Amino acid sequence: MTNKRVGIYCTVNSEELALAIMTLTYSAQSEYVRRIIIVQTDSFINSKVQLTDKITLYTRNFGKGYDLSITEGGYDQIAARNFALDILYDCTDIDWVMLHDADDLYLKEGYRNAFDGIDEYDALTCSCLSLKGKNKIRCSARKSFTTNEGIVLHDPHTRIWKKNLGLHYEMSSGIEQTFSNVSRHCGVFFSHGITFCIFKHAWHFHLHALFNKRHTDKISDYPFITIELPEEVKDFIKKLNI
């Protein structure tokens, strides 16, 4: 078994819980993934259920809805994510933490390619490719960047870092000027001196637009990326029956 040990956390409401369990069960097949924490965020009952040897489900009430302020019962994403993170930070059998949304799909083999040789870094950045279409799946990206080394990243995300950094989510600066729910679009803030590994291969696929969720129209307007969609992604989408 690999000595790279990854803990995944996912915060999700009851409507998307089944999807989260499906995508995270898929990630759990990687030997690199040791623990998965799912927090159902709109339950009025506090509970802890062991779903599999790797996946634990917690239920809590962190509110519901991105359009309501937290004081009005809106979803407190910051508190929910930090609750999940603190559980992982207390685990002694993982070295890395990783955010996973319910509608994310990470290639199983990608864990091996991403984490081998990463020990000298503090965090990992990779592309996020949004899938659009049902009969013919296409990838799109909001924006693309080219690093000094010539690596092209599409809509890059940094959602993976070493556990010992102890990072927590905070309110984004100026968010209150745009949204009544100041918890949305929260992020972690990396201090100076943090080193980032750039993972250039396609690994993270976003299923958001396949379900016609919020911002689907925006995703449809993103530039399309020419990429050969891996067979495991095609097979997973078929199983979704959407």
Coordinates of C-alpha atoms in Angstrom, one line a residue:
M1 CA 0.0 0.0 0.0
T2 CA 1.2 3.5 -0.8
N3 CA 2.6 5.7 1.9
K4 CA 0.7 8.8 0.5
R5 CA -2.3 9.2 2.7
V6 CA -5.2 11.5 1.6
G7 CA -8.3 12.6 3.6
I8 CA -11.2 13.9 1.6
Y9 CA -14.0 16.2 2.9
C10 CA -17.3 17.1 1.3
T11 CA -20.1 19.3 2.6
V12 CA -23.5 18.7 0.9
N13 CA -27.2 19.2 1.4
S14 CA -29.7 16.4 1.5
E15 CA -30.7 16.9 -2.1
E16 CA -27.3 16.0 -3.4
L17 CA -26.2 13.5 -0.7
A18 CA -26.8 10.5 -3.0
L19 CA -24.6 12.0 -5.7
A20 CA -21.9 12.8 -3.2
I21 CA -21.9 9.2 -2.0
M22 CA -21.6 8.0 -5.5
T23 CA -18.7 10.2 -6.6
L24 CA -16.9 9.7 -3.3
T25 CA -17.3 6.0 -3.4
Y26 CA -15.6 6.2 -6.7
S27 CA -12.7 8.1 -5.2
A28 CA -12.5 5.7 -2.3
Q29 CA -11.4 3.0 -4.8
S30 CA -7.9 4.7 -4.8
E31 CA -5.4 3.2 -2.4
Y32 CA -4.2 6.8 -1.8
V33 CA -7.5 7.8 -0.2
R34 CA -7.7 6.7 3.4
R35 CA -10.6 8.7 4.9
I36 CA -13.6 10.5 3.5
I37 CA -15.7 12.8 5.6
I38 CA -19.2 13.8 4.3
V39 CA -21.2 16.4 6.2
Q40 CA -24.9 16.6 5.4
T41 CA -25.4 20.3 6.2
D42 CA -29.2 20.7 6.5
S43 CA -30.2 18.1 9.1
F44 CA -31.7 19.0 12.5
I45 CA -30.3 15.8 13.9
N46 CA -26.7 15.5 14.9
S47 CA -25.4 12.0 14.0
K48 CA -22.4 10.1 12.8
V49 CA -22.8 7.0 10.5
Q50 CA -20.0 4.8 9.2
L51 CA -21.1 4.1 5.6
T52 CA -18.0 2.1 4.6
D53 CA -14.6 1.4 6.0
K54 CA -13.4 4.8 4.5
I55 CA -16.5 6.9 4.4
T56 CA -18.1 8.5 7.4
L57 CA -21.3 10.6 7.2
Y58 CA -22.0 13.4 9.7
T59 CA -25.3 15.2 9.9
R60 CA -25.5 18.8 11.2
N61 CA -27.5 21.9 10.6
F62 CA -25.5 24.7 9.0
G63 CA -28.5 26.3 7.3
K64 CA -29.7 26.1 3.7
G65 CA -29.6 28.3 0.7
Y66 CA -27.0 30.6 -0.8
D67 CA -29.3 33.5 -1.3
L68 CA -30.2 34.0 2.3
S69 CA -27.9 35.5 4.8
I70 CA -26.6 33.3 7.6
T71 CA -28.6 35.1 10.2
E72 CA -31.8 34.4 8.2
G73 CA -31.0 30.6 8.0
G74 CA -28.8 30.6 4.9
Y75 CA -26.1 28.1 4.4
D76 CA -22.9 28.7 6.4
Q77 CA -20.4 27.1 4.1
I78 CA -17.4 28.4 6.1
A79 CA -18.6 26.7 9.3
A80 CA -19.5 23.5 7.5
R81 CA -16.2 23.1 5.7
N82 CA -14.2 24.0 8.8
F83 CA -16.2 21.4 10.8
A84 CA -15.2 18.8 8.3
L85 CA -11.6 19.9 8.1
D86 CA -11.2 19.8 11.9
I87 CA -12.3 16.1 11.9
L88 CA -9.6 15.3 9.3
Y89 CA -7.0 17.4 11.2
D90 CA -7.5 15.2 14.2
C91 CA -6.8 12.0 12.2
T92 CA -3.4 10.5 12.6
D93 CA -3.6 8.3 9.5
I94 CA -3.6 11.0 6.8
D95 CA -1.0 13.5 5.5
W96 CA -3.0 15.5 2.9
V97 CA -6.6 17.0 2.9
M98 CA -8.7 17.5 -0.2
L99 CA -11.9 19.3 -0.9
H100 CA -14.4 17.3 -3.0
D101 CA -17.8 18.7 -4.0
A102 CA -20.7 16.3 -4.6
D103 CA -20.6 16.9 -8.4
D104 CA -16.8 16.5 -8.7
L105 CA -15.2 13.4 -10.4
Y106 CA -11.5 12.7 -10.0
L107 CA -9.9 9.9 -12.1
K108 CA -8.9 7.0 -9.9
E109 CA -5.4 6.7 -11.5
G110 CA -5.0 10.5 -11.1
Y111 CA -4.4 10.1 -7.4
R112 CA -1.3 8.1 -8.1
N113 CA 0.0 10.5 -10.7
A114 CA -0.7 13.5 -8.6
F115 CA 0.7 12.4 -5.3
D116 CA 3.8 10.5 -6.3
G117 CA 6.7 12.8 -5.9
I118 CA 4.7 15.6 -4.2
D119 CA 6.2 15.4 -0.7
E120 CA 8.5 18.4 -1.3
Y121 CA 5.5 20.7 -1.9
D122 CA 2.8 22.1 0.4
A123 CA -0.2 22.2 -1.9
L124 CA -1.4 21.0 -5.3
T125 CA -3.0 22.9 -8.2
C126 CA -4.8 21.3 -11.1
S127 CA -7.2 22.1 -13.9
C128 CA -11.0 21.8 -13.4
L129 CA -12.8 20.8 -16.6
S130 CA -16.5 21.3 -16.7
L131 CA -18.5 18.8 -18.7
K132 CA -21.3 20.0 -20.9
G133 CA -23.7 18.0 -23.0
K134 CA -25.5 14.6 -22.8
N135 CA -25.1 12.9 -26.1
K136 CA -21.7 14.3 -26.8
I137 CA -19.8 15.3 -23.7
R138 CA -17.5 18.3 -24.1
C139 CA -15.1 20.0 -21.7
S140 CA -15.1 23.7 -21.1
A141 CA -13.0 26.0 -18.9
R142 CA -13.7 29.5 -17.6
K143 CA -10.2 30.7 -18.1
S144 CA -6.8 29.2 -19.0
F145 CA -3.3 30.1 -17.8
T146 CA 0.2 29.1 -19.0
T147 CA 2.9 28.7 -16.4
N148 CA 6.5 29.9 -16.8
E149 CA 7.3 26.2 -17.5
G150 CA 4.8 26.1 -20.4
I151 CA 2.1 24.1 -18.5
V152 CA -1.4 25.0 -19.5
L153 CA -4.0 25.0 -16.7
H154 CA -7.7 25.3 -17.4
D155 CA -9.8 27.0 -14.6
P156 CA -7.2 25.9 -12.0
H157 CA -8.2 25.1 -8.5
T158 CA -6.0 24.6 -5.4
R159 CA -8.1 22.3 -3.1
I160 CA -5.4 20.0 -1.8
W161 CA -2.8 20.8 0.9
K162 CA -0.7 19.2 3.6
K163 CA -2.6 18.5 6.8
N164 CA 0.0 20.1 8.9
L165 CA -0.7 23.5 7.4
G166 CA -3.9 23.5 9.5
L167 CA -5.7 25.9 7.1
H168 CA -9.3 27.0 7.6
Y169 CA -11.8 28.7 5.4
E170 CA -12.4 32.4 5.8
M171 CA -14.8 35.0 4.4
S172 CA -13.5 36.4 1.1
S173 CA -12.6 40.1 1.1
G174 CA -15.4 42.3 -0.2
I175 CA -17.9 39.5 -0.6
E176 CA -20.5 41.4 1.4
Q177 CA -20.7 44.0 -1.3
T178 CA -22.1 41.4 -3.8
F179 CA -23.9 38.7 -1.8
S180 CA -26.1 38.7 1.2
N181 CA -24.7 35.3 2.2
V182 CA -21.1 36.2 3.0
S183 CA -20.2 32.5 3.4
R184 CA -20.3 31.7 -0.3
H185 CA -17.2 31.8 -2.4
C186 CA -15.1 31.4 0.8
G187 CA -11.5 30.3 0.6
V188 CA -8.3 29.4 2.4
F189 CA -5.4 31.8 2.4
F190 CA -1.9 30.5 1.8
S191 CA 0.9 32.3 3.6
H192 CA 4.1 33.5 1.8
G193 CA 6.6 30.7 1.3
I194 CA 4.1 28.0 0.5
T195 CA 5.2 25.8 -2.4
F196 CA 2.7 24.6 -5.0
C197 CA 2.9 21.5 -7.2
I198 CA 1.3 22.0 -10.7
F199 CA -0.4 18.9 -11.9
K200 CA -0.7 19.2 -15.7
H201 CA -2.8 16.2 -16.6
A202 CA -6.6 16.1 -16.8
W203 CA -7.8 14.7 -13.4
H204 CA -10.6 16.9 -12.0
F205 CA -13.9 16.9 -13.9
H206 CA -16.9 19.0 -12.9
L207 CA -20.4 17.5 -13.5
H208 CA -22.3 20.7 -12.5
A209 CA -23.7 21.5 -15.9
L210 CA -24.9 18.0 -16.6
F211 CA -27.5 18.5 -13.9
N212 CA -28.5 22.0 -15.1
K213 CA -27.5 23.4 -11.7
R214 CA -26.8 27.0 -10.8
H215 CA -24.5 28.8 -13.3
T216 CA -25.0 26.1 -16.0
D217 CA -25.6 28.9 -18.6
K218 CA -22.3 30.5 -17.6
I219 CA -20.5 27.1 -18.0
S220 CA -22.1 26.7 -21.5
D221 CA -20.5 30.0 -22.5
Y222 CA -17.0 29.0 -21.4
P223 CA -14.5 28.2 -24.3
F224 CA -14.5 24.5 -25.1
I225 CA -11.4 22.5 -24.7
T226 CA -10.4 19.7 -27.1
I227 CA -9.6 16.6 -24.9
E228 CA -10.1 12.9 -25.3
L229 CA -12.5 12.1 -22.5
P230 CA -11.2 9.1 -20.5
E231 CA -13.3 6.0 -20.7
E232 CA -13.8 5.8 -17.0
V233 CA -15.5 9.3 -17.1
K234 CA -17.8 8.2 -19.9
D235 CA -18.7 5.1 -18.0
F236 CA -19.4 7.0 -14.8
I237 CA -21.7 9.5 -16.6
K238 CA -23.7 6.6 -18.1
K239 CA -24.3 5.3 -14.6
L240 CA -25.7 8.6 -13.6
N241 CA -28.7 8.1 -15.9
I242 CA -29.2 11.8 -16.6

